[in-house]
């Protein structure tokens, strides 16, 4: 078997090209060649997920933190929270977003940051779906400004829900598999 390429098993069974594992057989005898991720890539995928989600949080928070009045107006526009709560959430949300982003980027407390991210993303999905269902036309305020749309402007709720739904899934995956490369969590 010296003539086999590196990384291939020393058997005569057909293999699944992406991971060089033998294909799985189902109970009815059919062979499955489902795509499997190479185990050595999983930590790098976790790192990529952390950087994407963390980067989104940092950008979103940084765009809002310099104008907290606009952030409060954006939260108020959803018409879901009492005024005092909307003020507190609007003022605090940018700081929370930046902190979550930093934790994810440096890889410290990844599971906790990912769970908090999932909770926030779920709240954003519910908020956006709520205004869409109630016919309220606003800018989500996800990346600054927010509030009522200018006359003639159309909301982009479908795109916003797709984006936030994808980030929610990413946060849940990071909560389940938080380890990755280049993370402070790996130091302890």
Coordinates of N, CA and C in Angstrom, one line a residue:
X1 N 0.8 -1.2 0.0 CA 0.0 0.0 0.0 C 0.9 1.3 0.0
X2 N 2.1 1.1 -0.3 CA 3.0 2.3 -0.3 C 2.6 3.3 -1.4
X3 N 1.9 2.8 -2.4 CA 1.5 3.7 -3.5 C 0.3 4.5 -3.3
X4 N -0.4 4.3 -2.1 CA -1.6 5.1 -1.8 C -1.2 6.6 -1.4
X5 N -2.0 7.6 -1.9 CA -1.7 9.0 -1.5 C -1.8 9.1 0.0
X6 N -1.1 10.1 0.5 CA -1.2 10.4 1.9 C -2.6 10.8 2.3
X7 N -3.0 10.3 3.5 CA -4.3 10.6 4.0 C -5.4 9.7 3.6
X8 N -5.1 8.7 2.7 CA -6.1 7.8 2.2 C -6.0 6.5 3.1
X9 N -7.1 5.9 3.4 CA -7.0 4.7 4.2 C -6.4 3.5 3.4
X10 N -5.8 2.6 4.1 CA -5.2 1.5 3.4 C -6.2 0.4 3.2
X11 N -7.3 0.7 2.6 CA -8.3 -0.4 2.3 C -8.7 -0.2 0.9
X12 N -9.4 -1.2 0.4 CA -9.9 -1.1 -1.0 C -11.3 -0.6 -1.2
X13 N -11.9 -0.1 0.0 CA -13.2 0.4 -0.1 C -13.2 1.8 -0.7
X14 N -14.3 2.1 -1.4 CA -14.4 3.5 -2.0 C -14.4 4.5 -0.8
X15 N -14.0 5.7 -1.0 CA -14.0 6.7 0.1 C -14.7 7.9 -0.3
X16 N -15.1 8.7 0.7 CA -15.8 9.9 0.6 C -14.7 11.0 0.4
X17 N -14.6 11.6 -0.8 CA -13.5 12.5 -1.1 C -13.2 13.6 -0.1
X18 N -14.2 14.3 0.4 CA -13.9 15.5 1.3 C -13.1 15.0 2.6
X19 N -13.4 13.9 3.1 CA -12.8 13.5 4.4 C -12.1 12.2 4.3
X20 N -12.1 11.5 3.2 CA -11.4 10.2 3.0 C -11.9 9.1 3.9
X21 N -13.2 9.3 4.4 CA -13.8 8.3 5.2 C -14.6 7.4 4.3
X22 N -14.7 6.1 4.7 CA -15.6 5.2 3.9 C -17.0 5.7 3.9
X23 N -17.7 5.6 2.8 CA -19.1 6.0 2.8 C -20.0 5.2 3.7
X24 N -21.0 5.8 4.3 CA -21.9 5.1 5.2 C -23.0 4.4 4.4
X25 N -23.4 3.2 4.9 CA -24.5 2.5 4.3 C -25.7 2.7 5.1
X26 N -26.8 2.9 4.5 CA -28.1 3.0 5.2 C -28.6 1.6 5.4
X27 N -29.7 1.5 6.2 CA -30.3 0.2 6.4 C -30.8 -0.5 5.2
X28 N -31.2 0.3 4.1 CA -31.7 -0.3 2.9 C -30.6 -0.6 1.9
X29 N -29.3 -0.5 2.3 CA -28.2 -0.9 1.5 C -27.6 0.2 0.6
X30 N -28.3 1.4 0.6 CA -27.8 2.5 -0.2 C -26.6 3.2 0.5
X31 N -25.6 3.6 -0.4 CA -24.4 4.2 0.1 C -24.6 5.7 0.2
X32 N -24.2 6.3 1.3 CA -24.3 7.8 1.5 C -22.9 8.4 1.4
X33 N -22.8 9.4 0.6 CA -21.5 10.2 0.5 C -21.8 11.6 1.0
X34 N -22.5 11.7 2.1 CA -22.7 13.0 2.7 C -21.4 13.7 3.0
X35 N -21.5 15.1 2.8 CA -20.3 15.9 3.1 C -20.0 15.9 4.6
X36 N -18.8 15.6 5.0 CA -18.4 15.7 6.4 C -17.2 16.7 6.4
X37 N -17.2 17.5 7.5 CA -16.1 18.4 7.6 C -14.9 17.7 8.3
X38 N -13.7 18.0 7.7 CA -12.5 17.4 8.2 C -12.3 17.9 9.7
X39 N -12.0 17.0 10.6 CA -11.9 17.4 12.0 C -10.8 18.5 12.2
X40 N -9.8 18.5 11.4 CA -8.8 19.5 11.6 C -9.2 20.9 11.2
X41 N -10.3 21.0 10.5 CA -10.9 22.3 10.1 C -11.9 22.9 11.1
X42 N -12.5 22.0 11.9 CA -13.5 22.5 12.8 C -13.1 23.6 13.7
X43 N -11.9 23.6 14.4 CA -11.5 24.7 15.2 C -11.4 26.0 14.4
X44 N -10.9 25.9 13.1 CA -10.8 27.1 12.3 C -12.2 27.6 11.9
X45 N -13.2 26.7 11.7 CA -14.5 27.2 11.5 C -15.1 27.9 12.7
X46 N -14.8 27.4 13.9 CA -15.2 28.1 15.1 C -14.6 29.5 15.2
X47 N -13.4 29.6 14.8 CA -12.7 30.9 14.9 C -13.3 31.8 13.9
X48 N -13.6 31.3 12.7 CA -14.2 32.2 11.7 C -15.6 32.6 12.1
X49 N -16.4 31.7 12.7 CA -17.7 32.1 13.3 C -17.6 33.2 14.4
X50 N -16.6 33.0 15.3 CA -16.4 34.0 16.3 C -16.1 35.4 15.7
X51 N -15.2 35.4 14.7 CA -14.8 36.6 14.1 C -15.9 37.3 13.4
X52 N -16.7 36.5 12.7 CA -17.9 37.1 11.9 C -18.9 37.7 12.9
X53 N -19.3 36.9 13.9 CA -20.3 37.4 14.8 C -19.8 38.5 15.7
X54 N -18.5 38.4 16.2 CA -17.9 39.4 17.0 C -17.8 40.7 16.2
X55 N -17.4 40.6 14.9 CA -17.2 41.8 14.1 C -18.5 42.5 13.8
X56 N -19.6 41.7 13.6 CA -20.9 42.3 13.5 C -21.3 43.1 14.7
X57 N -21.1 42.5 15.9 CA -21.4 43.2 17.1 C -20.6 44.5 17.3
X58 N -19.3 44.4 17.0 CA -18.5 45.6 17.2 C -18.9 46.7 16.3
X59 N -19.2 46.4 15.0 CA -19.6 47.4 14.1 C -21.0 48.0 14.5
X60 N -21.9 47.1 14.8 CA -23.3 47.6 15.2 C -23.2 48.5 16.4
X61 N -22.5 48.1 17.4 CA -22.4 48.8 18.6 C -21.7 50.2 18.4
X62 N -20.6 50.1 17.7 CA -19.8 51.3 17.4 C -20.6 52.4 16.7
X63 N -21.4 51.9 15.7 CA -22.2 52.9 14.9 C -23.3 53.5 15.8
X64 N -23.7 52.9 16.9 CA -24.7 53.4 17.7 C -24.2 54.2 19.0
X65 N -23.1 53.8 19.5 CA -22.6 54.3 20.8 C -22.4 55.8 20.7
X66 N -22.1 56.4 19.6 CA -21.8 57.8 19.5 C -23.1 58.6 19.4
X67 N -24.2 58.0 19.3 CA -25.5 58.7 19.2 C -26.6 57.9 19.9
X68 N -26.5 57.9 21.3 CA -27.4 57.1 22.1 C -28.9 57.6 21.9
X69 N -29.1 58.9 21.6 CA -30.5 59.3 21.4 C -31.1 58.6 20.2
X70 N -30.3 58.5 19.2 CA -30.8 57.7 18.0 C -31.1 56.3 18.3
X71 N -30.2 55.7 19.1 CA -30.4 54.3 19.5 C -31.7 54.1 20.3
X72 N -32.0 55.1 21.2 CA -33.2 55.0 22.0 C -34.4 55.2 21.1
X73 N -34.3 56.1 20.1 CA -35.4 56.3 19.1 C -35.7 55.0 18.3
X74 N -34.6 54.3 18.0 CA -34.7 53.1 17.2 C -35.5 52.0 18.0
X75 N -35.1 51.9 19.3 CA -35.8 50.9 20.2 C -37.3 51.3 20.4
X76 N -37.5 52.6 20.6 CA -38.8 53.1 20.8 C -39.7 52.9 19.6
X77 N -39.2 52.9 18.4 CA -39.9 52.8 17.1 C -40.6 51.4 17.0
X78 N -40.1 50.4 17.7 CA -40.7 49.1 17.7 C -42.0 49.0 18.4
X79 N -42.2 50.0 19.3 CA -43.5 50.0 20.1 C -43.8 48.7 20.8
X80 N -42.7 48.2 21.4 CA -42.9 46.9 22.2 C -42.6 47.1 23.7
X81 N -41.8 48.1 24.0 CA -41.4 48.3 25.4 C -41.9 49.6 26.0
X82 N -42.2 49.5 27.3 CA -42.6 50.8 28.0 C -41.4 51.8 27.8
X83 N -41.8 53.1 27.9 CA -40.8 54.2 27.6 C -39.5 54.1 28.4
X84 N -39.6 53.9 29.7 CA -38.4 53.8 30.6 C -37.5 52.6 30.2
X85 N -38.1 51.5 29.8 CA -37.4 50.3 29.4 C -36.7 50.6 28.0
X86 N -37.5 51.2 27.1 CA -36.9 51.5 25.8 C -35.7 52.4 25.9
X87 N -35.7 53.4 26.9 CA -34.6 54.3 27.1 C -33.4 53.5 27.6
X88 N -33.6 52.6 28.6 CA -32.6 51.8 29.2 C -32.0 50.9 28.1
X89 N -32.8 50.2 27.4 CA -32.3 49.3 26.3 C -31.6 50.0 25.2
X90 N -32.1 51.1 24.8 CA -31.5 51.9 23.7 C -30.2 52.4 24.1
X91 N -30.0 52.9 25.3 CA -28.7 53.4 25.8 C -27.7 52.3 26.1
X92 N -28.2 51.2 26.6 CA -27.3 50.1 27.0 C -26.9 49.1 25.9
X93 N -27.8 49.0 24.9 CA -27.5 48.0 23.8 C -26.2 48.2 23.1
X94 N -25.8 49.4 22.7 CA -24.6 49.5 22.0 C -23.3 49.1 22.8
X95 N -23.3 49.4 24.1 CA -22.2 48.9 24.9 C -22.2 47.4 25.1
X96 N -23.4 46.8 25.2 CA -23.5 45.3 25.3 C -23.0 44.7 24.0
X97 N -23.4 45.3 22.9 CA -22.9 44.8 21.6 C -21.4 44.8 21.4
X98 N -20.8 45.9 21.8 CA -19.4 46.1 21.7 C -18.7 45.1 22.6
X99 N -19.2 44.9 23.8 CA -18.5 44.0 24.8 C -18.6 42.5 24.3
X100 N -19.8 42.2 23.8 CA -20.0 40.8 23.2 C -19.0 40.6 22.0
X101 N -18.9 41.6 21.2 CA -18.0 41.5 20.0 C -16.6 41.3 20.5
X102 N -16.1 42.1 21.4 CA -14.7 42.0 21.9 C -14.5 40.6 22.5
X103 N -15.4 40.1 23.3 CA -15.3 38.8 23.9 C -15.2 37.7 22.8
X104 N -16.0 37.8 21.8 CA -16.0 36.8 20.7 C -14.7 36.9 19.9
X105 N -14.3 38.1 19.6 CA -13.1 38.3 18.8 C -11.8 37.7 19.5
X106 N -11.7 38.0 20.8 CA -10.5 37.6 21.5 C -10.7 36.1 22.0
X107 N -11.9 35.6 21.9 CA -12.1 34.2 22.3 C -12.1 34.0 23.8
X108 N -12.7 34.9 24.5 CA -12.8 34.8 26.0 C -14.3 34.7 26.4
X109 N -14.6 33.6 27.1 CA -16.0 33.3 27.5 C -16.9 33.1 26.3
X110 N -16.4 32.4 25.3 CA -17.1 32.2 24.0 C -18.5 31.7 24.2
X111 N -18.6 30.6 25.0 CA -19.9 30.0 25.2 C -20.9 31.0 25.7
X112 N -20.5 31.7 26.8 CA -21.4 32.7 27.4 C -21.8 33.8 26.4
X113 N -20.8 34.3 25.8 CA -21.0 35.4 24.8 C -21.9 34.9 23.6
X114 N -21.7 33.6 23.2 CA -22.5 33.1 22.1 C -24.0 32.9 22.6
X115 N -24.2 32.5 23.8 CA -25.5 32.3 24.3 C -26.2 33.7 24.5
X116 N -25.5 34.7 25.0 CA -26.0 36.1 25.1 C -26.3 36.6 23.7
X117 N -25.5 36.3 22.7 CA -25.7 36.7 21.3 C -26.9 36.1 20.8
X118 N -27.1 34.8 21.0 CA -28.3 34.1 20.5 C -29.6 34.7 21.1
X119 N -29.6 35.0 22.4 CA -30.7 35.6 23.0 C -31.0 37.0 22.4
X120 N -30.0 37.8 22.2 CA -30.2 39.1 21.5 C -30.7 39.0 20.1
X121 N -30.1 38.1 19.4 CA -30.5 37.9 18.0 C -32.0 37.4 17.9
X122 N -32.3 36.5 18.8 CA -33.7 36.0 18.9 C -34.7 37.2 19.2
X123 N -34.3 38.1 20.1 CA -35.1 39.2 20.4 C -35.2 40.2 19.2
X124 N -34.1 40.3 18.4 CA -34.1 41.1 17.2 C -35.1 40.5 16.2
X125 N -35.0 39.2 16.0 CA -35.9 38.5 15.0 C -37.3 38.7 15.4
X126 N -37.6 38.6 16.7 CA -39.0 38.8 17.2 C -39.5 40.2 17.0
X127 N -38.6 41.2 17.3 CA -38.9 42.6 17.1 C -39.2 42.9 15.7
X128 N -38.3 42.5 14.8 CA -38.5 42.8 13.4 C -39.7 42.1 12.8
X129 N -40.0 40.9 13.2 CA -41.2 40.2 12.7 C -42.4 40.8 13.2
X130 N -42.3 41.3 14.5 CA -43.5 42.0 15.1 C -43.9 43.3 14.3
X131 N -42.9 44.1 14.0 CA -43.3 45.4 13.3 C -43.7 45.1 11.9
X132 N -43.2 44.1 11.3 CA -43.6 43.7 9.9 C -45.1 43.2 10.0
X133 N -45.4 42.3 11.0 CA -46.7 41.8 11.1 C -47.7 42.9 11.4
X134 N -47.3 43.9 12.2 CA -48.2 45.0 12.6 C -48.3 46.1 11.5
X135 N -47.5 46.0 10.5 CA -47.6 47.0 9.4 C -46.8 48.3 9.7
X136 N -46.0 48.2 10.7 CA -45.2 49.4 11.1 C -44.0 49.5 10.2
X137 N -43.7 50.6 9.6 CA -42.6 50.8 8.7 C -41.5 51.6 9.3
X138 N -40.4 50.8 9.7 CA -39.3 51.5 10.4 C -38.0 50.9 9.8
X139 N -36.9 51.7 10.1 CA -35.6 51.2 9.9 C -35.2 50.4 11.1
X140 N -34.7 49.2 11.0 CA -34.5 48.4 12.2 C -33.5 49.0 13.2
X141 N -32.6 49.9 12.8 CA -31.7 50.5 13.7 C -30.5 49.5 14.1
X142 N -30.4 48.5 13.3 CA -29.4 47.5 13.7 C -27.9 48.0 13.5
X143 N -27.7 48.9 12.6 CA -26.4 49.5 12.4 C -26.5 51.0 12.4
X144 N -27.1 51.5 13.5 CA -27.2 53.0 13.6 C -28.5 53.5 13.2
X145 N -28.8 54.8 13.4 CA -30.0 55.5 13.1 C -31.2 54.8 13.5
X146 N -32.0 54.2 12.6 CA -33.2 53.5 13.0 C -34.4 54.5 13.2
X147 N -35.5 53.9 13.6 CA -36.7 54.8 13.8 C -37.5 54.8 12.5
X148 N -38.4 55.8 12.4 CA -39.3 55.9 11.3 C -38.6 56.1 10.0
X149 N -39.1 55.5 9.0 CA -38.6 55.6 7.6 C -39.0 56.9 7.0
X150 N -38.1 57.4 6.1 CA -38.5 58.6 5.4 C -39.6 58.3 4.5
X151 N -40.4 59.4 4.1 CA -41.6 59.1 3.2 C -41.1 58.5 1.9
X152 N -41.8 57.5 1.5 CA -41.5 56.8 0.3 C -40.5 55.6 0.4
X153 N -39.8 55.6 1.5 CA -38.8 54.5 1.8 C -39.6 53.2 2.2
X154 N -39.0 52.1 1.7 CA -39.6 50.8 2.0 C -38.8 50.1 3.0
X155 N -39.4 49.4 4.0 CA -38.6 48.6 4.9 C -38.0 47.4 4.2
X156 N -36.9 46.8 4.8 CA -36.3 45.6 4.2 C -36.3 44.5 5.2
X157 N -37.5 44.2 5.7 CA -37.6 43.3 6.8 C -37.2 41.9 6.4
X158 N -37.5 41.4 5.2 CA -37.0 40.1 4.8 C -35.5 39.9 4.8
X159 N -34.8 40.9 4.3 CA -33.4 40.8 4.4 C -32.9 40.9 5.8
X160 N -33.4 41.7 6.6 CA -33.0 41.9 8.0 C -33.3 40.6 8.8
X161 N -34.4 40.0 8.6 CA -34.8 38.7 9.2 C -33.8 37.6 8.8
X162 N -33.5 37.6 7.5 CA -32.6 36.5 7.0 C -31.2 36.7 7.6
X163 N -30.7 38.0 7.6 CA -29.4 38.2 8.3 C -29.4 37.9 9.7
X164 N -30.4 38.3 10.5 CA -30.4 38.1 11.9 C -30.7 36.6 12.2
X165 N -31.5 35.9 11.4 CA -31.7 34.5 11.5 C -30.4 33.7 11.3
X166 N -29.6 34.1 10.3 CA -28.3 33.5 10.1 C -27.4 33.7 11.2
X167 N -27.3 34.9 11.7 CA -26.5 35.2 12.9 C -26.9 34.5 14.1
X168 N -28.2 34.3 14.3 CA -28.8 33.5 15.4 C -28.3 32.0 15.3
X169 N -28.3 31.5 14.1 CA -27.8 30.1 13.9 C -26.3 30.0 14.2
X170 N -25.6 31.0 13.8 CA -24.2 31.0 14.0 C -23.9 31.1 15.5
X171 N -24.7 32.0 16.3 CA -24.5 32.1 17.7 C -24.8 30.7 18.4
X172 N -25.8 30.1 17.9 CA -26.2 28.8 18.5 C -25.1 27.7 18.3
X173 N -24.5 27.7 17.1 CA -23.4 26.8 16.8 C -22.2 27.1 17.7
X174 N -21.9 28.4 17.9 CA -20.8 28.7 18.7 C -21.1 28.4 20.2
X175 N -22.3 28.5 20.6 CA -22.7 28.1 22.0 C -22.5 26.6 22.2
X176 N -22.8 25.8 21.1 CA -22.6 24.3 21.2 C -21.2 23.9 21.0
X177 N -20.5 24.5 20.1 CA -19.1 24.2 19.9 C -18.2 25.5 20.0
X178 N -17.9 25.9 21.2 CA -17.2 27.2 21.4 C -15.7 27.2 21.1
X179 N -15.1 26.0 21.1 CA -13.7 26.0 20.9 C -13.2 26.4 19.5
X180 N -12.1 27.0 19.5 CA -11.5 27.4 18.2 C -10.1 27.8 18.4
X181 N -9.5 28.2 17.3 CA -8.1 28.6 17.3 C -8.0 30.1 17.7
X182 N -6.8 30.5 18.2 CA -6.6 31.9 18.5 C -7.5 32.5 19.5
X183 N -7.8 31.7 20.6 CA -8.8 32.1 21.6 C -8.2 32.1 22.9
X184 N -8.5 33.1 23.7 CA -8.0 33.2 25.1 C -8.5 32.0 25.9
X185 N -9.7 31.5 25.6 CA -10.2 30.4 26.3 C -9.3 29.2 26.3
X186 N -8.5 29.1 25.3 CA -7.6 28.0 25.1 C -6.4 28.1 26.0
X187 N -6.2 29.2 26.6 CA -5.0 29.4 27.5 C -5.2 28.8 28.9
X188 N -6.5 28.6 29.3 CA -6.8 28.1 30.6 C -7.4 26.7 30.6

